[in-house]
mmCIF file with all atom_site columns, C-alpha atoms in Angstrom:
data_model
loop_
_atom_site.group_PDB
_atom_site.id
_atom_site.type_symbol
_atom_site.label_atom_id
_atom_site.label_alt_id
_atom_site.label_comp_id
_atom_site.label_asym_id
_atom_site.label_entity_id
_atom_site.label_seq_id
_atom_site.pdbx_PDB_ins_code
_atom_site.Cartn_x
_atom_site.Cartn_y
_atom_site.Cartn_z
_atom_site.occupancy
_atom_site.B_iso_or_equiv
_atom_site.pdbx_formal_charge
_atom_site.auth_seq_id
_atom_site.auth_comp_id
_atom_site.auth_asym_id
_atom_site.auth_atom_id
_atom_site.pdbx_PDB_model_num
ATOM 1   C CA . MET O 1 1   ? 0.000  0.000  0.000   1.00 53.00 ? 18  MET O CA 1
ATOM 2   C CA . ALA O 1 2   ? 2.934  2.360  0.602   1.00 59.00 ? 19  ALA O CA 1
ATOM 3   C CA . LYS O 1 3   ? 3.806  2.192  -3.092  1.00 57.00 ? 20  LYS O CA 1
ATOM 4   C CA . VAL O 1 4   ? 0.304  3.337  -4.009  1.00 58.00 ? 21  VAL O CA 1
ATOM 5   C CA . GLY O 1 5   ? 0.726  6.398  -1.795  1.00 65.00 ? 22  GLY O CA 1
ATOM 6   C CA . LYS O 1 6   ? 4.080  7.231  -3.368  1.00 60.00 ? 23  LYS O CA 1
ATOM 7   C CA . LEU O 1 7   ? 2.665  6.775  -6.864  1.00 56.00 ? 24  LEU O CA 1
ATOM 8   C CA . THR O 1 8   ? -0.233 9.073  -6.053  1.00 65.00 ? 25  THR O CA 1
ATOM 9   C CA . LYS O 1 9   ? 2.173  11.633 -4.634  1.00 64.00 ? 26  LYS O CA 1
ATOM 10  C CA . LEU O 1 10  ? 4.389  11.346 -7.719  1.00 57.00 ? 27  LEU O CA 1
ATOM 11  C CA . LYS O 1 11  ? 1.418  11.681 -10.062 1.00 59.00 ? 28  LYS O CA 1
ATOM 12  C CA . SER O 1 12  ? 0.247  14.788 -8.220  1.00 64.00 ? 29  SER O CA 1
ATOM 13  C CA . ALA O 1 13  ? 3.702  16.374 -8.332  1.00 60.00 ? 30  ALA O CA 1
ATOM 14  C CA . ILE O 1 14  ? 4.137  15.603 -12.026 1.00 58.00 ? 31  ILE O CA 1
ATOM 15  C CA . LYS O 1 15  ? 0.866  17.363 -12.823 1.00 57.00 ? 32  LYS O CA 1
ATOM 16  C CA . LYS O 1 16  ? 2.314  20.526 -11.242 1.00 60.00 ? 33  LYS O CA 1
ATOM 17  C CA . TRP O 1 17  ? 5.498  20.349 -13.312 1.00 56.00 ? 34  TRP O CA 1
ATOM 18  C CA . PRO O 1 18  ? 5.695  22.220 -16.565 1.00 54.00 ? 35  PRO O CA 1
ATOM 19  C CA . SER O 1 19  ? 5.972  19.981 -19.573 1.00 49.00 ? 36  SER O CA 1
ATOM 20  C CA . PHE O 1 20  ? 9.329  19.829 -21.232 1.00 46.00 ? 37  PHE O CA 1
ATOM 21  C CA . PRO O 1 21  ? 10.095 17.808 -24.349 1.00 44.00 ? 38  PRO O CA 1
ATOM 22  C CA . LYS O 1 22  ? 13.653 16.913 -23.573 1.00 46.00 ? 39  LYS O CA 1
ATOM 23  C CA . LEU O 1 23  ? 16.012 17.599 -20.726 1.00 48.00 ? 40  LEU O CA 1
ATOM 24  C CA . ASN O 1 24  ? 18.906 19.758 -21.805 1.00 49.00 ? 41  ASN O CA 1
ATOM 25  C CA . ARG O 1 25  ? 21.882 17.959 -20.419 1.00 52.00 ? 42  ARG O CA 1
ATOM 26  C CA . THR O 1 26  ? 24.878 20.195 -19.951 1.00 47.00 ? 43  THR O CA 1
ATOM 27  C CA . ALA O 1 27  ? 28.362 19.529 -18.690 1.00 45.00 ? 44  ALA O CA 1
ATOM 28  C CA . SER O 1 28  ? 27.290 20.916 -15.340 1.00 46.00 ? 45  SER O CA 1
ATOM 29  C CA . SER O 1 29  ? 24.231 18.752 -14.931 1.00 47.00 ? 46  SER O CA 1
ATOM 30  C CA . ILE O 1 30  ? 25.396 15.331 -15.974 1.00 51.00 ? 47  ILE O CA 1
ATOM 31  C CA . ALA O 1 31  ? 28.740 13.689 -16.489 1.00 51.00 ? 48  ALA O CA 1
ATOM 32  C CA . ALA O 1 32  ? 29.543 10.138 -17.405 1.00 45.00 ? 49  ALA O CA 1
ATOM 33  C CA . ALA O 1 33  ? 31.348 7.998  -14.890 1.00 39.00 ? 50  ALA O CA 1
ATOM 34  C CA . ASN O 1 34  ? 34.611 8.567  -16.701 1.00 41.00 ? 51  ASN O CA 1
ATOM 35  C CA . GLU O 1 35  ? 36.626 11.526 -15.533 1.00 48.00 ? 52  GLU O CA 1
ATOM 36  C CA . SER O 1 36  ? 37.992 14.130 -17.879 1.00 48.00 ? 53  SER O CA 1
ATOM 37  C CA . ASP O 1 37  ? 40.286 17.115 -17.721 1.00 46.00 ? 54  ASP O CA 1
ATOM 38  C CA . GLU O 1 38  ? 37.264 19.359 -18.250 1.00 48.00 ? 55  GLU O CA 1
ATOM 39  C CA . ALA O 1 39  ? 36.204 18.990 -14.617 1.00 48.00 ? 56  ALA O CA 1
ATOM 40  C CA . SER O 1 40  ? 37.173 22.274 -13.078 1.00 55.00 ? 57  SER O CA 1
ATOM 41  C CA . LYS O 1 41  ? 37.251 23.540 -9.516  1.00 62.00 ? 58  LYS O CA 1
ATOM 42  C CA . GLU O 1 42  ? 33.708 24.851 -9.803  1.00 87.00 ? 59  GLU O CA 1
ATOM 43  C CA . LEU O 1 43  ? 32.239 21.381 -10.426 1.00 92.00 ? 60  LEU O CA 1
ATOM 44  C CA . HIS O 1 44  ? 31.321 19.148 -7.494  1.00 92.00 ? 61  HIS O CA 1
ATOM 45  C CA . ALA O 1 45  ? 30.798 15.386 -7.560  1.00 93.00 ? 62  ALA O CA 1
ATOM 46  C CA . VAL O 1 46  ? 27.361 14.239 -6.428  1.00 94.00 ? 63  VAL O CA 1
ATOM 47  C CA . TYR O 1 47  ? 26.473 10.537 -6.179  1.00 94.00 ? 64  TYR O CA 1
ATOM 48  C CA . VAL O 1 48  ? 22.784 9.868  -6.682  1.00 93.00 ? 65  VAL O CA 1
ATOM 49  C CA . GLY O 1 49  ? 20.486 6.989  -5.820  1.00 90.00 ? 66  GLY O CA 1
ATOM 50  C CA . LYS O 1 50  ? 21.178 3.378  -5.013  1.00 90.00 ? 67  LYS O CA 1
ATOM 51  C CA . SER O 1 51  ? 23.337 3.043  -8.110  1.00 91.00 ? 68  SER O CA 1
ATOM 52  C CA . ARG O 1 52  ? 25.528 5.956  -6.975  1.00 92.00 ? 69  ARG O CA 1
ATOM 53  C CA . ARG O 1 53  ? 25.425 7.549  -10.409 1.00 94.00 ? 70  ARG O CA 1
ATOM 54  C CA . ARG O 1 54  ? 28.017 10.312 -10.547 1.00 95.00 ? 71  ARG O CA 1
ATOM 55  C CA . TYR O 1 55  ? 27.107 13.864 -11.563 1.00 94.00 ? 72  TYR O CA 1
ATOM 56  C CA . LEU O 1 56  ? 29.328 16.907 -11.776 1.00 94.00 ? 73  LEU O CA 1
ATOM 57  C CA . VAL O 1 57  ? 27.307 19.865 -10.585 1.00 93.00 ? 74  VAL O CA 1
ATOM 58  C CA . ARG O 1 58  ? 28.170 23.574 -10.804 1.00 91.00 ? 75  ARG O CA 1
ATOM 59  C CA . SER O 1 59  ? 28.810 25.525 -7.617  1.00 90.00 ? 76  SER O CA 1
ATOM 60  C CA . GLU O 1 60  ? 25.724 27.706 -8.181  1.00 88.00 ? 77  GLU O CA 1
ATOM 61  C CA . ILE O 1 61  ? 23.527 24.603 -8.062  1.00 90.00 ? 78  ILE O CA 1
ATOM 62  C CA . VAL O 1 62  ? 25.309 23.101 -5.049  1.00 90.00 ? 79  VAL O CA 1
ATOM 63  C CA . ASP O 1 63  ? 24.885 26.386 -3.165  1.00 89.00 ? 80  ASP O CA 1
ATOM 64  C CA . HIS O 1 64  ? 21.151 26.617 -3.920  1.00 87.00 ? 81  HIS O CA 1
ATOM 65  C CA . PRO O 1 65  ? 19.016 26.288 -0.739  1.00 86.00 ? 82  PRO O CA 1
ATOM 66  C CA . LEU O 1 66  ? 16.850 23.525 -2.250  1.00 85.00 ? 83  LEU O CA 1
ATOM 67  C CA . PHE O 1 67  ? 19.899 21.463 -3.174  1.00 89.00 ? 84  PHE O CA 1
ATOM 68  C CA . GLN O 1 68  ? 21.425 22.051 0.276   1.00 88.00 ? 85  GLN O CA 1
ATOM 69  C CA . GLU O 1 69  ? 18.213 20.930 1.976   1.00 86.00 ? 86  GLU O CA 1
ATOM 70  C CA . LEU O 1 70  ? 18.155 17.750 -0.121  1.00 87.00 ? 87  LEU O CA 1
ATOM 71  C CA . VAL O 1 71  ? 21.756 17.022 0.867   1.00 89.00 ? 88  VAL O CA 1
ATOM 72  C CA . ASP O 1 72  ? 20.889 17.639 4.530   1.00 88.00 ? 89  ASP O CA 1
ATOM 73  C CA . LYS O 1 73  ? 17.914 15.250 4.341   1.00 85.00 ? 90  LYS O CA 1
ATOM 74  C CA . SER O 1 74  ? 20.211 12.655 2.747   1.00 83.00 ? 91  SER O CA 1
ATOM 75  C CA . SER O 1 75  ? 22.833 13.019 5.465   1.00 76.00 ? 92  SER O CA 1
ATOM 76  C CA . GLY O 1 76  ? 22.470 9.339  6.384   1.00 68.00 ? 93  GLY O CA 1
ATOM 77  C CA . GLU O 1 77  ? 23.907 8.412  2.995   1.00 63.00 ? 94  GLU O CA 1
ATOM 78  C CA . ASP O 1 78  ? 27.615 7.694  2.807   1.00 60.00 ? 95  ASP O CA 1
ATOM 79  C CA . GLY O 1 79  ? 29.405 10.187 0.615   1.00 58.00 ? 96  GLY O CA 1
ATOM 80  C CA . THR O 1 80  ? 32.925 9.845  -0.641  1.00 61.00 ? 97  THR O CA 1
ATOM 81  C CA . ASP O 1 81  ? 36.027 11.911 -0.140  1.00 64.00 ? 98  ASP O CA 1
ATOM 82  C CA . ASP O 1 82  ? 35.420 13.710 -3.422  1.00 72.00 ? 99  ASP O CA 1
ATOM 83  C CA . GLY O 1 83  ? 31.648 14.267 -3.258  1.00 83.00 ? 100 GLY O CA 1
ATOM 84  C CA . VAL O 1 84  ? 28.320 13.931 -1.506  1.00 89.00 ? 101 VAL O CA 1
ATOM 85  C CA . ALA O 1 85  ? 25.649 11.253 -1.778  1.00 90.00 ? 102 ALA O CA 1
ATOM 86  C CA . VAL O 1 86  ? 22.004 12.110 -2.347  1.00 90.00 ? 103 VAL O CA 1
ATOM 87  C CA . ALA O 1 87  ? 19.167 9.690  -1.578  1.00 87.00 ? 104 ALA O CA 1
ATOM 88  C CA . CYS O 1 88  ? 16.993 10.396 -4.591  1.00 86.00 ? 105 CYS O CA 1
ATOM 89  C CA . GLU O 1 89  ? 15.966 8.579  -7.757  1.00 90.00 ? 106 GLU O CA 1
ATOM 90  C CA . VAL O 1 90  ? 18.236 9.440  -10.692 1.00 92.00 ? 107 VAL O CA 1
ATOM 91  C CA . VAL O 1 91  ? 15.402 10.632 -12.939 1.00 91.00 ? 108 VAL O CA 1
ATOM 92  C CA . LEU O 1 92  ? 14.059 12.918 -10.216 1.00 89.00 ? 109 LEU O CA 1
ATOM 93  C CA . PHE O 1 93  ? 17.538 14.296 -9.549  1.00 91.00 ? 110 PHE O CA 1
ATOM 94  C CA . GLU O 1 94  ? 17.918 15.098 -13.246 1.00 91.00 ? 111 GLU O CA 1
ATOM 95  C CA . HIS O 1 95  ? 14.597 16.932 -13.149 1.00 87.00 ? 112 HIS O CA 1
ATOM 96  C CA . LEU O 1 96  ? 15.696 18.860 -10.066 1.00 87.00 ? 113 LEU O CA 1
ATOM 97  C CA . LEU O 1 97  ? 18.881 19.910 -11.880 1.00 89.00 ? 114 LEU O CA 1
ATOM 98  C CA . TRP O 1 98  ? 16.814 20.992 -14.856 1.00 87.00 ? 115 TRP O CA 1
ATOM 99  C CA . MET O 1 99  ? 14.565 23.092 -12.610 1.00 83.00 ? 116 MET O CA 1
ATOM 100 C CA . LEU O 1 100 ? 17.495 24.726 -10.826 1.00 84.00 ? 117 LEU O CA 1
ATOM 101 C CA . GLU O 1 101 ? 19.412 25.414 -14.030 1.00 83.00 ? 118 GLU O CA 1
ATOM 102 C CA . ASN O 1 102 ? 16.335 26.953 -15.628 1.00 80.00 ? 119 ASN O CA 1
ATOM 103 C CA . ALA O 1 103 ? 15.344 28.932 -12.520 1.00 71.00 ? 120 ALA O CA 1
ATOM 104 C CA . GLU O 1 104 ? 12.032 27.103 -12.286 1.00 59.00 ? 121 GLU O CA 1
ATOM 105 C CA . THR O 1 105 ? 10.552 28.523 -9.080  1.00 54.00 ? 122 THR O CA 1
ATOM 106 C CA . GLN O 1 106 ? 6.805  28.287 -9.702  1.00 56.00 ? 123 GLN O CA 1
ATOM 107 C CA . LEU O 1 107 ? 6.425  24.742 -8.417  1.00 51.00 ? 124 LEU O CA 1
ATOM 108 C CA . GLY O 1 108 ? 5.193  25.349 -4.908  1.00 57.00 ? 125 GLY O CA 1
ATOM 109 C CA . SER O 1 109 ? 7.020  25.617 -1.652  1.00 60.00 ? 126 SER O CA 1
ATOM 110 C CA . MET O 1 110 ? 10.601 24.572 -1.150  1.00 62.00 ? 127 MET O CA 1
ATOM 111 C CA . ASP O 1 111 ? 9.566  22.327 1.742   1.00 64.00 ? 128 ASP O CA 1
ATOM 112 C CA . GLU O 1 112 ? 7.203  20.343 -0.499  1.00 70.00 ? 129 GLU O CA 1
ATOM 113 C CA . LEU O 1 113 ? 9.897  19.874 -3.136  1.00 67.00 ? 130 LEU O CA 1
ATOM 114 C CA . VAL O 1 114 ? 12.532 18.769 -0.641  1.00 67.00 ? 131 VAL O CA 1
ATOM 115 C CA . GLU O 1 115 ? 10.114 16.359 1.006   1.00 71.00 ? 132 GLU O CA 1
ATOM 116 C CA . PHE O 1 116 ? 9.138  14.909 -2.363  1.00 69.00 ? 133 PHE O CA 1
ATOM 117 C CA . TYR O 1 117 ? 12.684 14.439 -3.650  1.00 66.00 ? 134 TYR O CA 1
ATOM 118 C CA . SER O 1 118 ? 14.027 13.021 -0.399  1.00 65.00 ? 135 SER O CA 1
ATOM 119 C CA . THR O 1 119 ? 11.273 10.394 -0.019  1.00 63.00 ? 136 THR O CA 1
ATOM 120 C CA . CYS O 1 120 ? 11.357 8.930  -3.514  1.00 57.00 ? 137 CYS O CA 1
#
């Protein structure tokens, strides 16, 4: 029954989201597991979900209050020496990055967003 509640919550949140045809993936929002010389000092490693998928995220995103709150709620996750771990589904994390990179602020309160992303 808990899955039904989460699915209902997800469905409700998705209805609030603006539609977007394709996520624009930039060097700051997603990076393959392989490292490159392009990673500069302003990019921070973030490990997401159970699979620990690695993202390189710009400092402006890492410093955003919503991102910081998500990291705080995920504090039970084990990070690594070179990054932090976030307890969130990969697809939801990618959407969060898209919202933050596109200054999408019309989606309700920050508390609701943090609660949603940290419980999925």
